[in-house]
Coordinates of C-alpha atoms in Angstrom, one line a residue:
X1 CA -9.7 35.1 24.2
X2 CA -11.1 38.2 26.5
X3 CA -13.7 37.3 29.6
X4 CA -17.4 37.0 28.2
X5 CA -19.2 40.5 29.0
X6 CA -21.8 39.9 31.6
X7 CA -25.5 39.4 30.6
X8 CA -27.1 42.9 30.6
X9 CA -30.0 41.2 33.0
X10 CA -27.7 39.8 35.7
X11 CA -27.9 42.7 38.0
X12 CA -31.9 42.8 37.4
X13 CA -32.2 38.9 38.5
X14 CA -29.5 38.6 41.4
X15 CA -31.1 41.7 43.1
X16 CA -35.1 40.8 42.5
X17 CA -36.4 39.2 45.8
X18 CA -37.0 36.1 46.0
X19 CA -40.7 35.1 45.1
X20 CA -40.4 31.1 45.8
X21 CA -38.0 28.3 47.2
X22 CA -35.7 26.5 45.0
X23 CA -37.5 23.7 43.1
X24 CA -37.0 20.7 44.6
X25 CA -33.6 18.8 44.4
X26 CA -31.8 22.0 43.0
X27 CA -29.4 24.3 45.2
X28 CA -30.2 28.1 45.3
X29 CA -27.2 28.8 43.2
X30 CA -28.4 26.3 40.5
X31 CA -31.7 28.0 40.8
X32 CA -30.8 31.2 40.0
X33 CA -28.2 29.9 36.9
X34 CA -30.9 28.2 35.4
X35 CA -33.2 31.4 36.0
X36 CA -30.6 33.6 34.2
X37 CA -31.2 34.5 30.2
X38 CA -29.0 32.8 28.2
X39 CA -26.9 34.9 25.1
X40 CA -26.4 33.2 22.0
X41 CA -25.0 36.4 20.4
X42 CA -21.6 36.0 18.9
X43 CA -18.5 37.9 20.9
X44 CA -16.4 38.2 17.6
X45 CA -16.1 41.4 15.7
X46 CA -18.3 42.4 13.2
X47 CA -16.6 42.3 9.7
X48 CA -16.0 45.4 7.8
X49 CA -17.9 45.2 4.9
X50 CA -17.3 48.6 3.9
X51 CA -13.6 48.7 4.4
X52 CA -13.3 45.6 2.4
X53 CA -15.2 47.6 -0.7
X54 CA -13.3 50.8 0.0
X55 CA -10.1 48.6 0.0
X56 CA -10.8 47.3 -3.6
X57 CA -11.6 50.5 -4.7
X58 CA -8.5 52.1 -3.5
X59 CA -6.5 49.4 -5.4
X60 CA -8.1 50.6 -8.4
X61 CA -7.5 53.8 -7.9
X62 CA -4.0 53.0 -7.1
X63 CA -2.6 51.6 -10.3
X64 CA -4.9 53.6 -12.6
X65 CA -7.5 51.1 -13.7
X66 CA -10.7 53.0 -12.1
X67 CA -13.4 53.5 -14.4
X68 CA -15.0 56.7 -15.2
X69 CA -18.1 57.1 -16.8
X70 CA -18.6 60.5 -18.7
X71 CA -22.0 61.9 -19.2
X72 CA -22.5 61.6 -22.9
X73 CA -26.0 62.0 -24.6
X74 CA -26.1 61.1 -28.3
X75 CA -28.5 63.0 -30.0
X76 CA -30.5 61.0 -33.1
X77 CA -30.8 64.1 -35.0
X78 CA -27.5 65.2 -34.9
X79 CA -25.5 61.7 -35.3
X80 CA -22.2 61.7 -34.3
X81 CA -22.9 64.3 -32.0
X82 CA -24.1 64.3 -28.3
X83 CA -24.1 66.7 -25.3
X84 CA -22.7 66.1 -22.0
X85 CA -24.3 66.7 -18.8
X86 CA -24.9 70.3 -19.9
X87 CA -27.2 69.9 -22.9
X88 CA -25.5 73.2 -24.6
X89 CA -22.1 71.7 -24.4
X90 CA -21.8 69.6 -27.9
X91 CA -19.1 66.9 -28.6
X92 CA -18.2 65.0 -31.4
X93 CA -18.6 61.2 -30.4
X94 CA -15.2 58.8 -32.0
X95 CA -15.6 55.9 -29.9
X96 CA -19.1 54.7 -30.4
X97 CA -20.0 50.8 -31.0
X98 CA -23.3 52.1 -32.5
X99 CA -20.9 51.7 -35.8
X100 CA -23.3 52.5 -38.4
X101 CA -25.5 54.9 -36.6
X102 CA -28.5 52.7 -37.0
X103 CA -29.8 53.9 -33.7
X104 CA -31.2 56.8 -35.5
X105 CA -32.0 55.4 -38.9
X106 CA -35.5 56.6 -39.6
X107 CA -36.5 52.9 -40.8
X108 CA -35.6 51.7 -37.1
X109 CA -37.1 54.4 -35.4
X110 CA -40.5 54.1 -37.2
X111 CA -40.5 50.7 -36.6
X112 CA -39.9 50.6 -32.9
X113 CA -42.3 53.4 -32.7
X114 CA -45.5 51.2 -34.7
X115 CA -44.6 48.3 -32.3
X116 CA -44.9 50.4 -29.2
X117 CA -48.5 51.8 -30.1
X118 CA -49.5 48.0 -31.3
X119 CA -48.3 46.0 -28.7
X120 CA -47.1 48.5 -25.6
X121 CA -43.6 49.0 -24.0
X122 CA -42.9 45.6 -21.9
X123 CA -42.6 41.8 -23.0
X124 CA -44.3 41.0 -19.7
X125 CA -42.2 38.2 -18.8
X126 CA -40.2 35.3 -20.1
X127 CA -41.5 33.4 -23.3
X128 CA -42.5 30.4 -21.5
X129 CA -45.0 32.2 -19.7
X130 CA -45.7 35.6 -21.2
X131 CA -45.7 33.8 -24.6
X132 CA -43.7 33.5 -27.9
X133 CA -44.3 36.4 -29.8
X134 CA -44.6 36.5 -33.5
X135 CA -42.0 39.6 -33.2
X136 CA -39.8 37.0 -31.4
X137 CA -39.9 34.5 -34.0
X138 CA -39.8 36.9 -36.8
X139 CA -36.2 38.0 -35.6
X140 CA -34.8 34.8 -34.9
X141 CA -36.1 34.0 -38.3
X142 CA -34.0 37.1 -40.0
X143 CA -31.2 35.7 -38.0
X144 CA -30.9 32.5 -39.1
X145 CA -31.4 33.6 -42.9
X146 CA -28.8 36.0 -42.2
X147 CA -26.5 33.6 -41.4
X148 CA -27.4 30.5 -43.5
X149 CA -28.1 28.7 -40.3
X150 CA -31.3 26.6 -39.6
X151 CA -32.5 28.3 -36.6
X152 CA -31.6 31.3 -34.3
X153 CA -32.2 32.1 -30.6
X154 CA -32.4 35.6 -28.5
X155 CA -30.8 36.7 -25.4
X156 CA -30.9 39.9 -23.1
X157 CA -27.6 40.4 -24.3
X158 CA -24.7 38.8 -26.3
X159 CA -22.7 38.6 -22.8
X160 CA -25.7 36.6 -21.5
X161 CA -25.7 34.6 -24.9
X162 CA -22.1 33.6 -24.8
X163 CA -22.2 32.8 -21.3
X164 CA -25.4 30.9 -21.1
X165 CA -24.7 28.9 -24.4
X166 CA -20.9 28.1 -23.7
X167 CA -21.8 27.1 -20.2
X168 CA -25.0 24.8 -21.1
X169 CA -23.4 23.2 -24.4
X170 CA -20.1 22.2 -22.5
X171 CA -21.5 21.0 -19.3
X172 CA -23.7 18.9 -21.8
X173 CA -20.9 17.3 -23.8
X174 CA -19.4 14.8 -21.7
X175 CA -15.5 15.3 -21.0
X176 CA -15.6 18.1 -23.0
X177 CA -12.5 20.0 -23.9
X178 CA -12.5 23.7 -24.7
X179 CA -10.1 25.5 -26.6
X180 CA -10.0 29.6 -26.1
X181 CA -7.9 31.9 -27.9
X182 CA -6.1 34.2 -25.5
X183 CA -8.0 37.8 -26.5
X184 CA -11.5 36.4 -26.3
X185 CA -14.0 38.5 -24.5
X186 CA -15.0 38.2 -21.0
X187 CA -18.3 36.6 -21.7
X188 CA -16.8 34.0 -23.4
X189 CA -14.5 33.4 -20.6
X190 CA -17.3 33.5 -18.1
X191 CA -19.0 30.8 -19.9
X192 CA -16.1 28.7 -19.9
X193 CA -15.9 28.9 -16.2
X194 CA -19.2 28.4 -15.9
X195 CA -19.4 25.2 -17.7
X196 CA -16.7 23.3 -15.4
X197 CA -15.1 21.8 -18.6
X198 CA -11.4 21.5 -19.1
X199 CA -10.1 24.4 -20.9
X200 CA -7.1 25.4 -22.9
X201 CA -5.9 28.8 -23.8
X202 CA -3.7 29.2 -27.6
X203 CA -1.9 32.4 -28.3
X204 CA -4.1 35.1 -29.9
X205 CA -4.5 33.9 -33.5
X206 CA -1.8 31.2 -33.3
X207 CA -3.2 28.1 -35.2
X208 CA 0.2 26.3 -34.6
X209 CA -0.2 26.4 -30.9
X210 CA -3.8 25.7 -31.2
X211 CA -2.7 22.4 -33.2
X212 CA -0.5 21.4 -30.6
X213 CA -3.1 21.5 -28.0
X214 CA -5.7 19.6 -29.9
X215 CA -3.4 16.9 -31.2
X216 CA -3.4 16.0 -27.1
X217 CA -6.6 14.4 -27.5
X218 CA -8.6 11.8 -29.5
X219 CA -10.9 12.8 -32.3
X220 CA -13.7 11.1 -30.2
X221 CA -13.5 13.6 -27.3
X222 CA -15.9 16.4 -27.4
X223 CA -14.0 19.3 -28.2
X224 CA -15.3 23.3 -28.4
X225 CA -13.1 25.8 -30.0
X226 CA -14.1 29.6 -29.1
X227 CA -12.8 32.5 -31.0
X228 CA -13.8 35.7 -32.4
X229 CA -14.2 37.3 -36.0
X230 CA -13.1 40.9 -35.2
X231 CA -11.6 41.4 -31.6
X232 CA -12.9 44.9 -30.1
X233 CA -10.0 46.4 -28.4
X234 CA -7.1 45.5 -31.3
X235 CA -8.9 45.4 -34.2
X236 CA -7.4 42.0 -35.5
X237 CA -9.2 39.5 -37.1
X238 CA -9.7 35.5 -36.2
X239 CA -8.0 33.1 -38.5
X240 CA -11.5 31.8 -39.4
X241 CA -10.8 29.4 -42.3
X242 CA -7.9 28.0 -40.2
X243 CA -9.4 27.3 -37.2
X244 CA -12.4 25.7 -39.2
X245 CA -10.2 23.2 -40.9
X246 CA -8.2 22.2 -37.7
X247 CA -11.8 21.5 -36.0
X248 CA -12.4 19.2 -39.1
X249 CA -9.0 17.3 -38.7
X250 CA -9.3 16.8 -34.8
X251 CA -13.2 16.4 -34.1
X252 CA -14.1 19.7 -32.5
X253 CA -16.9 21.9 -33.0
X254 CA -16.5 26.0 -33.7
X255 CA -17.8 28.5 -31.8
X256 CA -17.5 32.0 -33.8
X257 CA -18.2 35.3 -31.8
X258 CA -19.2 38.2 -34.8
X259 CA -20.2 40.7 -32.4
X260 CA -18.1 43.6 -33.6
X261 CA -18.4 42.1 -37.2
X262 CA -22.3 41.7 -38.0
X263 CA -23.8 44.7 -39.8
X264 CA -20.3 45.6 -41.2
X265 CA -18.8 42.7 -43.2
X266 CA -19.9 40.9 -46.2
X267 CA -22.4 41.8 -48.7
X268 CA -25.4 41.5 -46.6
X269 CA -23.8 42.3 -43.0
X270 CA -23.6 38.8 -41.8
X271 CA -19.7 39.2 -40.7
X272 CA -16.2 38.3 -41.3
X273 CA -17.3 34.5 -42.1
X274 CA -19.6 35.6 -44.9
X275 CA -16.8 38.0 -46.1
X276 CA -14.7 35.5 -47.1
X277 CA -16.9 34.3 -49.8
X278 CA -18.1 37.8 -50.7
X279 CA -18.9 37.2 -54.6
X280 CA -20.5 33.7 -53.9
X281 CA -22.8 35.7 -51.1
X282 CA -23.8 38.3 -53.6
X283 CA -25.4 35.6 -55.7
X284 CA -26.5 33.0 -53.4
X285 CA -30.0 33.1 -52.7
X286 CA -30.8 34.1 -49.3
X287 CA -30.5 32.0 -46.4
X288 CA -29.3 29.1 -48.4
X289 CA -26.1 27.4 -47.1
X290 CA -23.3 27.8 -49.4
X291 CA -21.5 24.3 -49.6
X292 CA -17.5 24.6 -48.8
X293 CA -18.0 28.4 -47.8
X294 CA -16.3 29.8 -44.5
X295 CA -19.8 30.7 -43.2
X296 CA -21.1 26.8 -43.6
X297 CA -18.4 25.5 -42.0
X298 CA -18.6 27.3 -38.4
X299 CA -21.0 25.7 -36.5
X300 CA -22.2 28.2 -34.0
X301 CA -22.5 31.9 -34.3
X302 CA -23.3 34.2 -31.8
X303 CA -23.7 38.2 -32.5
X304 CA -25.3 41.3 -30.9
X305 CA -28.0 43.8 -31.8
X306 CA -26.3 46.1 -29.8
X307 CA -23.6 47.5 -32.1
X308 CA -23.9 48.0 -35.6
X309 CA -27.6 46.9 -35.9
X310 CA -28.2 49.9 -33.0
X311 CA -30.9 48.0 -30.7
X312 CA -29.7 45.7 -27.9
X313 CA -29.9 41.8 -27.5
X314 CA -27.8 39.2 -28.4
X315 CA -28.3 35.9 -30.2
X316 CA -26.6 32.5 -31.5
X317 CA -27.5 30.9 -34.7
X318 CA -26.6 27.4 -35.2
X319 CA -28.3 23.9 -36.1
X320 CA -32.0 23.5 -35.1
X321 CA -31.1 20.7 -32.7
X322 CA -28.5 22.6 -31.2
X323 CA -30.4 25.9 -30.6
X324 CA -33.5 23.5 -29.4
X325 CA -31.3 22.0 -26.9
X326 CA -29.9 25.6 -25.3
X327 CA -33.1 26.8 -25.5
X328 CA -34.4 24.0 -23.4
X329 CA -31.8 24.1 -20.9
X330 CA -30.0 27.6 -20.5
X331 CA -31.1 29.1 -17.2
X332 CA -30.1 32.7 -18.8
X333 CA -32.4 31.8 -21.9
X334 CA -35.4 30.2 -19.8
X335 CA -35.6 32.7 -16.4
X336 CA -35.2 36.0 -17.8
X337 CA -37.9 38.6 -19.2
X338 CA -37.5 38.1 -22.9
X339 CA -37.0 41.1 -25.5
X340 CA -39.8 43.6 -25.4
X341 CA -42.1 44.1 -29.0
X342 CA -40.2 47.4 -29.8
X343 CA -37.0 46.1 -29.6
X344 CA -38.1 43.0 -31.7
X345 CA -39.4 45.1 -34.2
X346 CA -36.3 47.7 -34.5
X347 CA -33.9 44.8 -34.9
X348 CA -36.0 43.3 -37.4
X349 CA -36.0 46.4 -39.6
X350 CA -32.4 47.2 -39.0
X351 CA -31.2 43.9 -40.3
X352 CA -33.7 43.9 -43.4
X353 CA -32.4 47.7 -44.1
X354 CA -28.5 46.8 -43.8
X355 CA -29.2 43.7 -46.1
X356 CA -30.1 45.3 -49.0
X357 CA -27.8 48.8 -48.3
X358 CA -24.1 49.0 -48.8
X359 CA -24.4 52.5 -48.4
X360 CA -23.1 52.9 -44.3
X361 CA -20.8 50.0 -44.8
X362 CA -19.0 51.8 -47.5
X363 CA -18.7 55.0 -45.9
X364 CA -17.5 53.3 -42.7
X365 CA -14.8 51.4 -44.2
X366 CA -13.7 54.4 -46.3
X367 CA -13.5 56.6 -43.3
X368 CA -11.6 54.1 -41.6
X369 CA -9.1 54.1 -44.4
X370 CA -8.7 57.8 -44.4
X371 CA -8.4 58.2 -40.8
X372 CA -5.9 55.5 -40.2
X373 CA -3.7 57.2 -43.4
X374 CA -4.0 60.6 -41.6
X375 CA -2.6 59.2 -38.3
X376 CA 0.5 57.3 -39.6
X377 CA 1.2 60.6 -41.5
X378 CA 1.0 62.5 -38.3
X379 CA 3.3 59.7 -36.4
X380 CA 0.3 58.6 -34.1
X381 CA 0.9 55.1 -33.2
X382 CA -2.3 52.9 -34.3
X383 CA -2.1 49.4 -33.3
X384 CA -2.1 47.8 -36.7
X385 CA -5.2 45.8 -38.0
X386 CA -7.2 45.2 -41.0
X387 CA -10.7 45.9 -39.5
X388 CA -12.6 49.1 -38.9
X389 CA -11.2 49.7 -35.2
X390 CA -8.3 52.4 -34.8
X391 CA -6.8 51.5 -31.5
X392 CA -4.2 54.4 -31.0
X393 CA -1.6 53.3 -28.4
X394 CA -0.6 55.6 -25.1
X395 CA 0.8 52.4 -23.0
X396 CA -0.1 54.3 -19.7
X397 CA -3.0 54.0 -17.9
X398 CA -2.9 57.5 -16.2
X399 CA -1.7 59.2 -19.1
X400 CA -4.6 57.5 -21.5
X401 CA -7.0 59.0 -18.7
X402 CA -5.3 62.2 -19.2
X403 CA -5.3 62.4 -23.2
X404 CA -9.0 61.6 -23.3
X405 CA -9.9 64.2 -20.4
X406 CA -8.2 66.5 -22.6
X407 CA -10.0 65.8 -25.7
X408 CA -13.4 65.8 -24.0
X409 CA -12.4 69.2 -22.1
X410 CA -10.3 71.3 -24.7
X411 CA -11.6 70.1 -28.1
X412 CA -15.1 69.0 -27.5
X413 CA -14.3 65.4 -28.8
X414 CA -15.2 62.3 -27.3
X415 CA -12.8 59.4 -27.1
X416 CA -12.7 56.7 -24.4
X417 CA -9.5 55.3 -23.1
X418 CA -9.1 51.7 -22.6
X419 CA -6.7 50.3 -19.6
X420 CA -6.4 46.9 -17.7
X421 CA -8.0 44.1 -17.3
X422 CA -9.6 44.8 -21.2
X423 CA -5.9 45.6 -22.6
X424 CA -2.7 44.7 -21.1
X425 CA -0.5 46.5 -18.5
X426 CA 1.4 48.8 -20.9
X427 CA -0.9 48.7 -23.6
X428 CA -3.6 51.2 -22.9
X429 CA -5.2 53.0 -25.3
X430 CA -7.6 55.2 -27.0
X431 CA -10.2 53.1 -29.1
X432 CA -11.5 55.0 -32.1
X433 CA -14.4 54.0 -34.3
X434 CA -14.7 56.3 -37.3
X435 CA -18.6 56.1 -38.4
X436 CA -20.5 56.7 -41.9
X437 CA -21.4 60.6 -40.4
X438 CA -18.0 61.4 -39.2
X439 CA -16.9 64.1 -42.0
X440 CA -13.6 65.4 -43.3
X441 CA -14.2 68.5 -41.2
X442 CA -14.1 66.5 -38.3
X443 CA -11.4 64.2 -39.2
X444 CA -9.1 66.8 -40.0
X445 CA -10.0 68.7 -36.0
X446 CA -9.8 65.0 -34.5
X447 CA -6.1 64.4 -36.3
X448 CA -5.1 68.2 -35.2
X449 CA -6.7 67.4 -31.9
X450 CA -4.6 64.5 -31.0
X451 CA -1.1 65.8 -32.2
X452 CA -1.8 68.8 -29.8
X453 CA -2.6 66.1 -26.8
X454 CA 0.5 63.9 -28.1
X455 CA 2.9 67.2 -28.0
X456 CA 1.4 68.5 -24.7
X457 CA 1.8 64.9 -22.5
X458 CA 4.8 64.2 -24.2
X459 CA 3.3 60.6 -25.3
X460 CA 5.2 58.2 -27.5
X461 CA 4.9 58.5 -31.5
X462 CA 5.2 55.4 -33.8
X463 CA 8.9 56.2 -34.1
X464 CA 9.5 56.2 -30.5
X465 CA 8.0 52.9 -30.0
X466 CA 9.9 51.5 -33.0
X467 CA 13.1 52.5 -31.4
X468 CA 12.1 50.8 -28.6
X469 CA 11.3 47.5 -30.0
X470 CA 7.8 47.8 -30.6
X471 CA 4.7 47.1 -28.8
X472 CA 1.5 45.0 -29.6
X473 CA 2.2 45.5 -33.3
X474 CA 3.3 49.1 -33.4
X475 CA 6.9 50.2 -34.5
X476 CA 7.4 46.5 -35.5
X477 CA 8.0 44.8 -38.6
X478 CA 5.1 44.1 -41.0
X479 CA 6.0 40.4 -41.1
X480 CA 6.0 40.2 -37.3
X481 CA 2.6 42.3 -36.8
X482 CA 1.0 40.0 -39.2
X483 CA 1.6 37.1 -37.3
X484 CA -1.2 38.4 -35.0
X485 CA -3.7 40.3 -37.4
X486 CA -5.5 38.0 -39.1
X487 CA -7.1 38.1 -42.2
X488 CA -5.5 37.1 -45.2
X489 CA -1.9 37.1 -44.8
X490 CA -0.5 39.8 -47.3
X491 CA -4.0 41.7 -47.8
X492 CA -4.4 44.8 -45.7
X493 CA -8.0 45.1 -45.5
X494 CA -10.9 43.1 -44.9
X495 CA -12.8 45.3 -47.2
X496 CA -10.6 45.0 -50.4
X497 CA -10.5 47.5 -53.1
X498 CA -12.5 45.5 -55.6
X499 CA -15.4 45.2 -53.0
X500 CA -15.7 48.8 -52.0
X501 CA -16.0 49.5 -55.5
X502 CA -18.4 47.0 -56.0
X503 CA -20.4 48.4 -53.0
X504 CA -19.7 52.2 -54.4
X505 CA -21.3 50.8 -57.8
X506 CA -24.1 49.2 -56.2
X507 CA -25.2 52.1 -54.2
X508 CA -25.0 54.5 -57.1
X509 CA -27.1 52.3 -59.0
X510 CA -29.9 51.7 -56.2
X511 CA -30.2 55.5 -55.4
X512 CA -30.2 56.7 -58.9
X513 CA -26.6 58.0 -59.3
X514 CA -26.6 60.1 -55.8
X515 CA -23.1 60.6 -54.9
X516 CA -22.5 58.7 -51.6
X517 CA -21.5 61.5 -49.3
X518 CA -21.4 61.6 -45.4
X519 CA -24.6 62.0 -43.5
X520 CA -23.6 65.0 -41.5
X521 CA -22.6 68.6 -43.2
X522 CA -19.4 69.9 -42.7
X523 CA -20.8 72.9 -41.0
X524 CA -22.7 70.6 -38.4
X525 CA -21.1 72.4 -35.4
X526 CA -22.3 75.8 -36.3
X527 CA -25.4 74.2 -37.3
X528 CA -25.9 72.5 -34.1
X529 CA -24.5 75.4 -31.7
X530 CA -27.2 77.7 -33.8
X531 CA -30.0 75.3 -32.8
X532 CA -29.0 74.8 -29.5
X533 CA -28.9 78.5 -28.6

């Protein structure tokens, strides 16, 4: 160790004239030492906080996983158009999670405006302090009815809902063991960590592996199986009936995340669990459980209002006792400001609208099918799946970012690149989500732009991935990829042909035989450009 620095006041003390004799019993030297101020300041160097921040960022830049956020401002009256930082620069958005365009639906917007005028902008605090408003209760009643469960509970987001519910529930169950799909969302993983419970991770959609893990424990051991219906980055679908059957066999409860499915699947928009019993759900009275249905077998459903419903917020739907327990114990619910009145009102309006309208779901699904077919014809590699997600495989973080930048700068098309840790290294991709408002002309421009970018960057086509043995389903045999994509084995789409026909015929009758067409005209770019000019 280096010698300690001298006290800065030492010279002054030593040179000061003596004003009195030494105290009795002390020598002059001891008295001088006693009069010297003592410094308790550490002589160690200060930790380099800023240097640590920069080192972490440098690591992100080095492995090309640093996230860049684009300035994209979606235009309510011109969906799916947006402008960049320059309001005159219009782009077509192809990657929004506002899957059905509900954020601009006049029914939703008008409900929010009315609530804003009546109740103001804010909630005023937590529900315990500021009050349990009628709109909170109405929204939770709508969600419970939608999912045919006894009760529902709102959170500020579905990340919070998953974290708070899993951590609270599994810490309350003695010796609980959690079984989690390998591809589960970060919010569920966070909740599992915070619970402190023992966990096992099973291979994605691998029910054989899950059963091997479950079989290690007695039926009397509390167990929770956490999985998703639609996995957002791959578009694969969870094997809900098989997992529910295993849960019953081994004494577990099921926790199903329907975030990327609510609003879009099932005849009323309750998600994939409802879609399994499509015809029965059509005829059963609203809100009443359907005995033996897949939806009835799921114990806990978690969802969001921030995607297909076009608002913000998360929720759970389950039995009354479970919901009340989470309400009473979860810090993520108790100690945070509740959703404000305009949000609640807009969410109620959106849920009710999509409960009765098939138009948006029909258009989204047909547009997704058309885009996937066009990409296949062009040799653009799409990760196979039966849902509305269109993951275009690039396989390299830097070039995925370059492809996204080129589409935006040169073609006025916004598609965000997805890299690690959201997806595995080597599986970087562009994630495309067709919506009801994407016209045929927009789709043609997208295909042409992707083809151009693929040529200029020398990116691998589907045939190239096949020659290399394939990756995440691309270039692999159908039998091999079907092990992971989920849904019904041998069925290509969640929305089957006869269900799309039913949705189409329903809307034709409901709207007086008005043809179902995209919400945006083919000449939207010219119209918007003229308006903005």
